[in-house]
Amino acid sequence: MVIFILYRLLFYLLGIILTTIGLVYFIIYISLFSMGFSLLEYLEVTLSRFEAYLLPIGIIIIVFSIYFDNGWNKFVRRNKDR
């Protein structure tokens, strides 16, 4: 059971790292506005980069590591009866 908790913790940390990297790149790309890019050009440039997809991927990993834990629920129910 400890291994299961470690997997969830590692996935949670991986999600936080990917979300942070993606968010940093979004913030860095905001400087495109000062160079005269419009909102559509900004979105076009941002969404054409791989780093932009790290933000939603990280958020999805965090959500899965927090809310989808059938093994944890089975463990709690099994030990509650003791």
PDB file of C-alpha atoms in Angstrom:
ATOM      1  CA  MET A   1       0.000   0.000   0.000  1.00  0.00           C
ATOM      2  CA  VAL A   2       2.919   2.308   0.643  1.00  0.00           C
ATOM      3  CA  ILE A   3       3.959   1.886  -2.987  1.00  0.00           C
ATOM      4  CA  PHE A   4       0.508   3.034  -4.120  1.00  0.00           C
ATOM      5  CA  ILE A   5       0.766   6.178  -2.004  1.00  0.00           C
ATOM      6  CA  LEU A   6       4.256   6.843  -3.372  1.00  0.00           C
ATOM      7  CA  TYR A   7       2.957   6.507  -6.937  1.00  0.00           C
ATOM      8  CA  ARG A   8       0.212   9.013  -6.208  1.00  0.00           C
ATOM      9  CA  LEU A   9       2.706  11.376  -4.607  1.00  0.00           C
ATOM     10  CA  LEU A  10       5.108  11.058  -7.538  1.00  0.00           C
ATOM     11  CA  PHE A  11       2.338  11.674 -10.064  1.00  0.00           C
ATOM     12  CA  TYR A  12       1.185  14.684  -8.062  1.00  0.00           C
ATOM     13  CA  LEU A  13       4.716  16.114  -8.018  1.00  0.00           C
ATOM     14  CA  LEU A  14       5.130  15.381 -11.735  1.00  0.00           C
ATOM     15  CA  GLY A  15       1.881  17.235 -12.399  1.00  0.00           C
ATOM     16  CA  ILE A  16       3.034  20.219 -10.364  1.00  0.00           C
ATOM     17  CA  ILE A  17       6.374  20.309 -12.199  1.00  0.00           C
ATOM     18  CA  LEU A  18       4.742  20.117 -15.640  1.00  0.00           C
ATOM     19  CA  THR A  19       2.146  22.723 -14.707  1.00  0.00           C
ATOM     20  CA  THR A  20       4.855  25.057 -13.422  1.00  0.00           C
ATOM     21  CA  ILE A  21       6.948  24.690 -16.571  1.00  0.00           C
ATOM     22  CA  GLY A  22       3.914  25.300 -18.798  1.00  0.00           C
ATOM     23  CA  LEU A  23       2.827  28.326 -16.786  1.00  0.00           C
ATOM     24  CA  VAL A  24       6.327  29.809 -16.861  1.00  0.00           C
ATOM     25  CA  TYR A  25       6.363  29.571 -20.648  1.00  0.00           C
ATOM     26  CA  PHE A  26       2.935  31.197 -20.894  1.00  0.00           C
ATOM     27  CA  ILE A  27       4.218  34.065 -18.753  1.00  0.00           C
ATOM     28  CA  ILE A  28       7.400  34.334 -20.815  1.00  0.00           C
ATOM     29  CA  TYR A  29       5.368  34.478 -24.013  1.00  0.00           C
ATOM     30  CA  ILE A  30       3.362  37.391 -22.597  1.00  0.00           C
ATOM     31  CA  SER A  31       6.334  39.555 -23.573  1.00  0.00           C
ATOM     32  CA  LEU A  32       5.164  39.089 -27.170  1.00  0.00           C
ATOM     33  CA  PHE A  33       2.471  41.680 -26.469  1.00  0.00           C
ATOM     34  CA  SER A  34       5.135  44.328 -25.907  1.00  0.00           C
ATOM     35  CA  MET A  35       6.554  43.516 -29.356  1.00  0.00           C
ATOM     36  CA  GLY A  36       3.200  44.316 -30.974  1.00  0.00           C
ATOM     37  CA  PHE A  37       1.589  40.891 -31.245  1.00  0.00           C
ATOM     38  CA  SER A  38      -2.198  40.763 -31.150  1.00  0.00           C
ATOM     39  CA  LEU A  39      -4.112  38.290 -28.981  1.00  0.00           C
ATOM     40  CA  LEU A  40      -4.707  35.933 -31.914  1.00  0.00           C
ATOM     41  CA  GLU A  41      -1.026  36.023 -32.888  1.00  0.00           C
ATOM     42  CA  TYR A  42      -0.080  35.391 -29.262  1.00  0.00           C
ATOM     43  CA  LEU A  43      -2.366  32.357 -29.091  1.00  0.00           C
ATOM     44  CA  GLU A  44      -1.099  31.115 -32.446  1.00  0.00           C
ATOM     45  CA  VAL A  45       2.537  31.294 -31.331  1.00  0.00           C
ATOM     46  CA  THR A  46       1.852  29.931 -27.867  1.00  0.00           C
ATOM     47  CA  LEU A  47      -0.260  26.983 -28.984  1.00  0.00           C
ATOM     48  CA  SER A  48       2.239  26.032 -31.684  1.00  0.00           C
ATOM     49  CA  ARG A  49       4.894  25.336 -29.037  1.00  0.00           C
ATOM     50  CA  PHE A  50       5.178  22.043 -27.182  1.00  0.00           C
ATOM     51  CA  GLU A  51       5.678  23.803 -23.841  1.00  0.00           C
ATOM     52  CA  ALA A  52       2.151  25.198 -23.999  1.00  0.00           C
ATOM     53  CA  TYR A  53       0.704  21.702 -23.710  1.00  0.00           C
ATOM     54  CA  LEU A  54       2.585  20.987 -20.500  1.00  0.00           C
ATOM     55  CA  LEU A  55       0.148  23.174 -18.534  1.00  0.00           C
ATOM     56  CA  PRO A  56      -3.038  21.182 -19.304  1.00  0.00           C
ATOM     57  CA  ILE A  57      -1.167  17.871 -19.139  1.00  0.00           C
ATOM     58  CA  GLY A  58       0.139  18.776 -15.680  1.00  0.00           C
ATOM     59  CA  ILE A  59      -3.312  19.818 -14.481  1.00  0.00           C
ATOM     60  CA  ILE A  60      -4.823  16.557 -15.754  1.00  0.00           C
ATOM     61  CA  ILE A  61      -2.134  14.519 -13.964  1.00  0.00           C
ATOM     62  CA  ILE A  62      -2.792  16.428 -10.720  1.00  0.00           C
ATOM     63  CA  VAL A  63      -6.549  15.844 -10.999  1.00  0.00           C
ATOM     64  CA  PHE A  64      -6.058  12.121 -11.659  1.00  0.00           C
ATOM     65  CA  SER A  65      -3.628  11.759  -8.767  1.00  0.00           C
ATOM     66  CA  ILE A  66      -6.043  13.440  -6.361  1.00  0.00           C
ATOM     67  CA  TYR A  67      -9.506  12.267  -7.390  1.00  0.00           C
ATOM     68  CA  PHE A  68      -9.132   8.905  -9.132  1.00  0.00           C
ATOM     69  CA  ASP A  69      -7.873   6.626  -6.422  1.00  0.00           C
ATOM     70  CA  ASN A  70      -9.906   3.419  -6.348  1.00  0.00           C
ATOM     71  CA  GLY A  71      -7.074   1.558  -4.649  1.00  0.00           C
ATOM     72  CA  TRP A  72      -7.018   4.078  -1.815  1.00  0.00           C
ATOM     73  CA  ASN A  73     -10.785   3.831  -1.317  1.00  0.00           C
ATOM     74  CA  LYS A  74     -10.571   0.013  -1.203  1.00  0.00           C
ATOM     75  CA  PHE A  75      -7.768   0.218   1.352  1.00  0.00           C
ATOM     76  CA  VAL A  76      -9.762   2.583   3.592  1.00  0.00           C
ATOM     77  CA  ARG A  77     -12.910   0.454   3.396  1.00  0.00           C
ATOM     78  CA  ARG A  78     -10.968  -2.749   4.131  1.00  0.00           C
ATOM     79  CA  ASN A  79      -9.248  -1.259   7.189  1.00  0.00           C
ATOM     80  CA  LYS A  80     -12.382   0.483   8.459  1.00  0.00           C
ATOM     81  CA  ASP A  81     -13.974  -2.913   9.152  1.00  0.00           C
ATOM     82  CA  ARG A  82     -11.123  -3.957  11.462  1.00  0.00           C
TER      83      ARG A  82
END
